[in-house]
Coordinates of C-alpha atoms and ligand atoms in Angstrom, one line a residue:
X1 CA -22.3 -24.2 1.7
X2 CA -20.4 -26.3 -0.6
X3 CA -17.4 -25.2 -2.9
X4 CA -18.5 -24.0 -6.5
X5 CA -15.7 -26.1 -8.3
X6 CA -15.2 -29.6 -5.6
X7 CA -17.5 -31.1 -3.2
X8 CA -15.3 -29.5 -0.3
X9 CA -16.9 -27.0 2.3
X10 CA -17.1 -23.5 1.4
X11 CA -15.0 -21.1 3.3
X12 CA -16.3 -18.1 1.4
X13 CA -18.7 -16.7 -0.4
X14 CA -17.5 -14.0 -2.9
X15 CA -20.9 -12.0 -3.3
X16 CA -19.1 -10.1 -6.5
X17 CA -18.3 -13.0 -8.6
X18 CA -21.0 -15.4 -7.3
X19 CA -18.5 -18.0 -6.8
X20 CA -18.3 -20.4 -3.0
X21 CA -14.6 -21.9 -2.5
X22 CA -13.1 -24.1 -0.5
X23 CA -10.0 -23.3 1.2
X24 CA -7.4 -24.7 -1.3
X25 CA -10.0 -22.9 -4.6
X26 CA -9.6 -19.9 -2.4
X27 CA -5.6 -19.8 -2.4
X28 CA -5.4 -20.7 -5.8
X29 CA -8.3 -18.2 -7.2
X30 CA -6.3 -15.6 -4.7
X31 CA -2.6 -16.0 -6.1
X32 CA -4.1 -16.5 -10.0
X33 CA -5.8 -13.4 -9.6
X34 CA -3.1 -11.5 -7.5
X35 CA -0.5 -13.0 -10.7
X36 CA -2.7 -11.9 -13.6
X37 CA -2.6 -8.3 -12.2
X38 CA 0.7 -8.5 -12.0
X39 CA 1.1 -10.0 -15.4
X40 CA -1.5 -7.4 -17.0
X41 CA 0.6 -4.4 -15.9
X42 CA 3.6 -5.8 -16.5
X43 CA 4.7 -4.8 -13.3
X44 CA 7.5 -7.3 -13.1
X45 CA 10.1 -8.2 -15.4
X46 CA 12.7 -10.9 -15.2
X47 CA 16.2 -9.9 -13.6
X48 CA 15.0 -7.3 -11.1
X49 CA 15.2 -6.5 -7.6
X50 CA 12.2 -6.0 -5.8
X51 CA 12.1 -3.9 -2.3
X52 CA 8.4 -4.9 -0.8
X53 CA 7.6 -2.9 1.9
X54 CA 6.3 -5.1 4.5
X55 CA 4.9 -3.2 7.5
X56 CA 3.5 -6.7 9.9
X57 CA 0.2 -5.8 8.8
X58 CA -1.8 -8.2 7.3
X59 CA -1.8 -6.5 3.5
X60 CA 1.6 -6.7 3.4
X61 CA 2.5 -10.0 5.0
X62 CA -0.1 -11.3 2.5
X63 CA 1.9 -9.6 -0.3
X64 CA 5.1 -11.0 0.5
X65 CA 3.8 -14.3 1.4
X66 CA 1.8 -14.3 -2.3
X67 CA 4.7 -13.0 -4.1
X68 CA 7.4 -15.3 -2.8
X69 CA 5.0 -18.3 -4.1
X70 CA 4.2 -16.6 -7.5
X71 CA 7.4 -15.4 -8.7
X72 CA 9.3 -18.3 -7.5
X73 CA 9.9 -19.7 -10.6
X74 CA 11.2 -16.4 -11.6
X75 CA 14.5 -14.8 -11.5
X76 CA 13.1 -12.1 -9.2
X77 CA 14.5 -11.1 -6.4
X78 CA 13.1 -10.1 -3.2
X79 CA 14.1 -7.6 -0.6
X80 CA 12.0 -6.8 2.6
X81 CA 12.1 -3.3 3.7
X82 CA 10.1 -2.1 6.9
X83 CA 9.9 1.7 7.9
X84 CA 9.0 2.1 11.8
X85 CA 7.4 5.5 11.5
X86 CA 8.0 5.6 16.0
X87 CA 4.4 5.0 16.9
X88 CA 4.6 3.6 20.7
X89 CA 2.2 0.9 21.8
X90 CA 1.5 -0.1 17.8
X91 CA 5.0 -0.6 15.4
X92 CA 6.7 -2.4 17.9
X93 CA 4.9 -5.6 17.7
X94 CA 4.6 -5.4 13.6
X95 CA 8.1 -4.5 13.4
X96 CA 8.1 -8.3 15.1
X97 CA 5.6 -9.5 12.9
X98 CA 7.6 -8.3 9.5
X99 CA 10.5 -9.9 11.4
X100 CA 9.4 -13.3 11.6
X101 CA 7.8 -13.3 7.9
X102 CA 10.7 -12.4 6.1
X103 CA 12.6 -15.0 8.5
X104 CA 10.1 -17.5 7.5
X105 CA 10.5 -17.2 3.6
X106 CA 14.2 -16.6 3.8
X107 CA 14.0 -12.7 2.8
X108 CA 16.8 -10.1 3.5
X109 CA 14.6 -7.6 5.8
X110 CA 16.0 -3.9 6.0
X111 CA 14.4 -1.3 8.7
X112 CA 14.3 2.2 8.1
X113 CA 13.1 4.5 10.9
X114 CA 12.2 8.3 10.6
X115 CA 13.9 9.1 13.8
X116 CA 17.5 7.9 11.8
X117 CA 16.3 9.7 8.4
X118 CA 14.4 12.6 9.7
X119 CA 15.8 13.0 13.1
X120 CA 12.2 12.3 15.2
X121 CA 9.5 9.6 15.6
X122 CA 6.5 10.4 14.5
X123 CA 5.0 10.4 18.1
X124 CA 7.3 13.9 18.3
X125 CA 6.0 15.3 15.0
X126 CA 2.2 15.7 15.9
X127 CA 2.5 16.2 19.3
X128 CA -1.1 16.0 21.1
X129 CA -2.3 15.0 17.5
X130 CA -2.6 18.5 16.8
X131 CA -1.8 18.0 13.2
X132 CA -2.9 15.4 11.0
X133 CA -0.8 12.3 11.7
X134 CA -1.9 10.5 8.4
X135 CA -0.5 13.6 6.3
X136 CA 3.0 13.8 8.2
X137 CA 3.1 9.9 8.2
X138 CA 1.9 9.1 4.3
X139 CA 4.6 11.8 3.3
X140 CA 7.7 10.7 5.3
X141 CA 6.7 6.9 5.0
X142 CA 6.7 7.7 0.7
X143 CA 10.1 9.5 1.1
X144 CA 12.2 6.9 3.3
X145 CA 11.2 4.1 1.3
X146 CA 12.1 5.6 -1.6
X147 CA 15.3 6.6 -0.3
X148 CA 16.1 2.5 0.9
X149 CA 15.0 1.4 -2.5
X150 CA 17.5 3.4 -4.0
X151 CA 20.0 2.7 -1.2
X152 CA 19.2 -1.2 -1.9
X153 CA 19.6 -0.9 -5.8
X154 CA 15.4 -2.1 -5.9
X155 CA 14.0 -1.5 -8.9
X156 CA 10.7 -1.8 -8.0
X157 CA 9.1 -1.2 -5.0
X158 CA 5.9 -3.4 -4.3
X159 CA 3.4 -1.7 -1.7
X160 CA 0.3 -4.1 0.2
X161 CA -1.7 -1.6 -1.3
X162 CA -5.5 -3.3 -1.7
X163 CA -8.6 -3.0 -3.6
X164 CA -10.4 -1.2 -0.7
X165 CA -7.1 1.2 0.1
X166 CA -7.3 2.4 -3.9
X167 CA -11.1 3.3 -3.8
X168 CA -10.4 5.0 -0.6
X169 CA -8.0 7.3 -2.1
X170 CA -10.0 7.5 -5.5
X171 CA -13.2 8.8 -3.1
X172 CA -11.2 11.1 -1.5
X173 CA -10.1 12.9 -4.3
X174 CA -13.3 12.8 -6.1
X175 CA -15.0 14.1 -3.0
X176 CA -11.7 17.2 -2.4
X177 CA -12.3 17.7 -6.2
X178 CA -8.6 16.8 -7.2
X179 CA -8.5 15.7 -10.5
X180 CA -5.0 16.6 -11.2
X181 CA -3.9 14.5 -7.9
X182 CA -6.3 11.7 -9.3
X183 CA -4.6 12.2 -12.1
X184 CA -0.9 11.4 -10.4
X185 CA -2.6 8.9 -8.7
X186 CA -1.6 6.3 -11.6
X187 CA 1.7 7.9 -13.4
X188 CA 2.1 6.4 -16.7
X189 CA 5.4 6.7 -17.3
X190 CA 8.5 6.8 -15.0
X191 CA 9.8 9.8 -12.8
X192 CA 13.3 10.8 -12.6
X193 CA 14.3 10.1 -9.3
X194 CA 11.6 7.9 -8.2
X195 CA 11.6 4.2 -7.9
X196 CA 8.7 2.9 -9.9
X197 CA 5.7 1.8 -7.3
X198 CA 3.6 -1.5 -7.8
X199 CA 0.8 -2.6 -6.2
X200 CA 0.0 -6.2 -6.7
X201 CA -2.8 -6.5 -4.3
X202 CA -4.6 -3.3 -5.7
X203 CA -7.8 -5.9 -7.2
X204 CA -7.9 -8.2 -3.8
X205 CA -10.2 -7.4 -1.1
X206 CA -9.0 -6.3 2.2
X207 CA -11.4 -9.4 3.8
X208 CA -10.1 -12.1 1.5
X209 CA -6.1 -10.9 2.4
X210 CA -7.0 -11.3 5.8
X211 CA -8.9 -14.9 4.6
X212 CA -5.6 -15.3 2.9
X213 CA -3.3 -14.9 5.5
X214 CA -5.3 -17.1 7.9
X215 CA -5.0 -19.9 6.0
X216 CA -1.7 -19.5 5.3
X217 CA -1.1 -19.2 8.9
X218 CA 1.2 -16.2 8.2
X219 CA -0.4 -13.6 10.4
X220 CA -2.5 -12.9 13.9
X221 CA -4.5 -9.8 14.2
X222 CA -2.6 -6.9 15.5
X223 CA -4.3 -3.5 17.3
X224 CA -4.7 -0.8 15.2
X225 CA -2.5 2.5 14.5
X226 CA -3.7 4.8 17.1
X227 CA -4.1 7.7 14.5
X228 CA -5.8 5.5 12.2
X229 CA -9.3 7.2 13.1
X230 CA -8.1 10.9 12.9
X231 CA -7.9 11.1 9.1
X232 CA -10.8 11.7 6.5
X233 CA -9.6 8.2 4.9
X234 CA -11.3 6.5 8.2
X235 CA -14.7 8.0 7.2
X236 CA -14.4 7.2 3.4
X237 CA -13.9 3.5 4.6
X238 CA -16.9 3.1 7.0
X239 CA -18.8 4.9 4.0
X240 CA -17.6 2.5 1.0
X241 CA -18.0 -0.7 3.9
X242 CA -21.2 0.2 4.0
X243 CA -22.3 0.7 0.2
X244 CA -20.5 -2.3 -0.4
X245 CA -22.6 -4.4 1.9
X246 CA -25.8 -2.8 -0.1
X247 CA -24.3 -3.1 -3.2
X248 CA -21.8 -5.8 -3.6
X249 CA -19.5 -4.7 -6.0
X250 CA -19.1 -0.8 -5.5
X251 CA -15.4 -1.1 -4.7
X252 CA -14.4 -3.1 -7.5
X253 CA -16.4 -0.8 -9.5
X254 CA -15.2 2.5 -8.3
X255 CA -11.6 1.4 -8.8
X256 CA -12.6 -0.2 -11.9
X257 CA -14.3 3.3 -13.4
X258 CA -11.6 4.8 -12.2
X259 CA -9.1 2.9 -14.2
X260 CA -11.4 3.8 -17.5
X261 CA -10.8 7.5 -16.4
X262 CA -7.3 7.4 -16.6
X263 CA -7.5 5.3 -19.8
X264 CA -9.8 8.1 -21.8
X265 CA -7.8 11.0 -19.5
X266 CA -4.1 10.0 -20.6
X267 CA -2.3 12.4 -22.5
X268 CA -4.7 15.1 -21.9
X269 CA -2.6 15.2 -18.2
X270 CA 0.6 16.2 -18.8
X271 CA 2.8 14.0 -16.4
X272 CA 4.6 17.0 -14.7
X273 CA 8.7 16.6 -14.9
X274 CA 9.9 16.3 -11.6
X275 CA 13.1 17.8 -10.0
X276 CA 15.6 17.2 -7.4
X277 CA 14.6 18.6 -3.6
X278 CA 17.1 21.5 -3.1
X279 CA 17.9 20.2 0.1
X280 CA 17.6 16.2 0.1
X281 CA 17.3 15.5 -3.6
X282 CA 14.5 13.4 -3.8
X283 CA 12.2 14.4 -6.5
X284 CA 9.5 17.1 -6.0
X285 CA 7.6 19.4 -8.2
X286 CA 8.5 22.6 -6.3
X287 CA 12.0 23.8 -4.7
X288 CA 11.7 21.3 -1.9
X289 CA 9.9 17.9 -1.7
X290 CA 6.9 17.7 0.8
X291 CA 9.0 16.0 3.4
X292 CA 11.6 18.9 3.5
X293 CA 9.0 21.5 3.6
X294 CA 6.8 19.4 6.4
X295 CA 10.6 18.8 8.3
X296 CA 11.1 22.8 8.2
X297 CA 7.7 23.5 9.5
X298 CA 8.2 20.8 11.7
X299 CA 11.7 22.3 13.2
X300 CA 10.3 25.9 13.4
X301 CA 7.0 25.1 15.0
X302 CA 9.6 23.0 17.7
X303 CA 12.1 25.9 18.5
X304 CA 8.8 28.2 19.1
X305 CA 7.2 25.6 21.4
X306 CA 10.3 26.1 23.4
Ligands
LIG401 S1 -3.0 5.3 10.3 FE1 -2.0 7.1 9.7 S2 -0.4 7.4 11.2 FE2 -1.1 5.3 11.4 S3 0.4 4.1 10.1 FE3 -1.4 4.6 8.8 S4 -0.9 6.6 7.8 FE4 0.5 6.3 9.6
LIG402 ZN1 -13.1 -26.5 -3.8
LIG403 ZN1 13.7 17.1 0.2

């Protein structure tokens, strides 16, 4: 298979777009496509501080790998933060891999932990995975890198997020029925409280990150989270992989639908107001944020276990 625009070998086929590239058209269709979404949604302006969480995975090594080379010419400036949720046998060796990427491009790394800001490791809050870790993780993971963005003056913060991660969630809510959390799922205006979230991979799929990342020799396969297959999300994946290798296309087109949703749907969702959290003041729509209520749950269902 021969490159669509040189005479170079192929190294992919992109079904979607009907297009063969080499390995240099591939990094160069990857970071023009990765900086027009950027550009589109304004997502970054000149003079800010970006926090990019960067977990070792592969999404997020990609993004700070891809964003380092796109924004260089800007004055943007990059911060790595890592949150090691405490899962044994898996964060360890990304904690190492987020390590040696932001050593490699020269960026300040900060780690955040939940046993420091919540006072256990995940491991301890779904013992015998009980409860669903996804839920407990998703909701602390949201609330301490909110907290270290603020702590690290970000304005920003830039998640690995990816094209197959965003229909994910969009399926899941269509399947639950949420529209109002669909809704939420792309604020349109800023929250008190809440460091703006970007997600400059959302249009790139997971495969061509990982393409991405091999080529750049930035990143060796790592296991998996343990939990990763206790959660609905793993279910809406293997059903969206499959459709997609029907039907080329139905990812970009579910995110893509979705996005004329939320065009059409805008105003007619009130973007609620948010609050402070009564007890941590992070911002919530109720008394208490989700982490405070899980964390009291949490500490109640531990003193009864005793
Ligand atoms: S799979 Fe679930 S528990 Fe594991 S890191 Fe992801 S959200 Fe957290
Ligand atoms: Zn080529
Ligand atoms: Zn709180």
């Amino acid at each position: 298979m021969i490159c669509t625009k040189c005479h170079e070998r192929a190294i992919i086929s992109q079904r979607y777009s009907g297009q063969h590239l080499c390995q240099d058209h591939f990094i160069q269709d990857f970071e023009r496509r990765v900086a027009e979404t950027v550009q589109r949604n304004e997502m970054v302006k000149e003079g800010e501080r970006i926090a990019v969480a960067v977990s070792g995975g592969k999404d997020s090594t990609a993004l700070l790998f891809c964003l380092c080379r796109i924004l260089a010419k800007r004055d943007v400036e990059l911060v790595a933060v890592t949150v090691d949720e405490g899962i044994a046998g898996y964060r360890d060796d990304t904690i190492k891999a987020a390590k040696a990427i932001a050593e490699r491009l020269g960026v300040e790394l900060h780690i955040v932990s939940f046993r420091e800001e919540y006072g256990y490791d995940l491991d301890e809050m779904v013992p015998g995975k009980k409860v669903a870790p996804c839920t407990y993780c998703g909701v602390f993971r949201k609330n301490a890198l909110n907290r270290a963005a603020k702590r690290l003056e970000a304005d920003k913060v830039a998640t690995g997020h990816n094209q197959d991660d965003e229909a994910q969630t969009i399926m899941m809510n269509y399947l639950k029925g949420d529209f109002e959390r669909l809704m939420r799922f792309r604020p349109w205006r800023a929250q008190r409280g809440l460091v703006p979230r970007i997600k400059p991979l959302r249009e790139m799929p997971e495969k061509e990150i990982a393409l991405y990342c091999m080529v750049n020799e930035v990143f060796t396969e790592s296991r998996e989270c343990p939990y990763a297959n206790l959660s609905l999300r793993a279910d809406v994946r293997d059903m969206l992989n499959d459709l997609e290798s029907q039907f080329p296309g139905t990812k970009q087109s579910t995110v893509r639908g979705f996005e004329k949703i939320v065009a059409k749907a805008q105003g007619s969702y009130a973007q609620m107001d948010l609050a402070a959290c009564k007890e941590c003041g992070e911002p919530c729509v109720k008394e208490l944020c989700k982490a405070c209520e899980l964390l009291g749950a949490l500490k109640i269902r531990i003193k009864l276990s005793k």
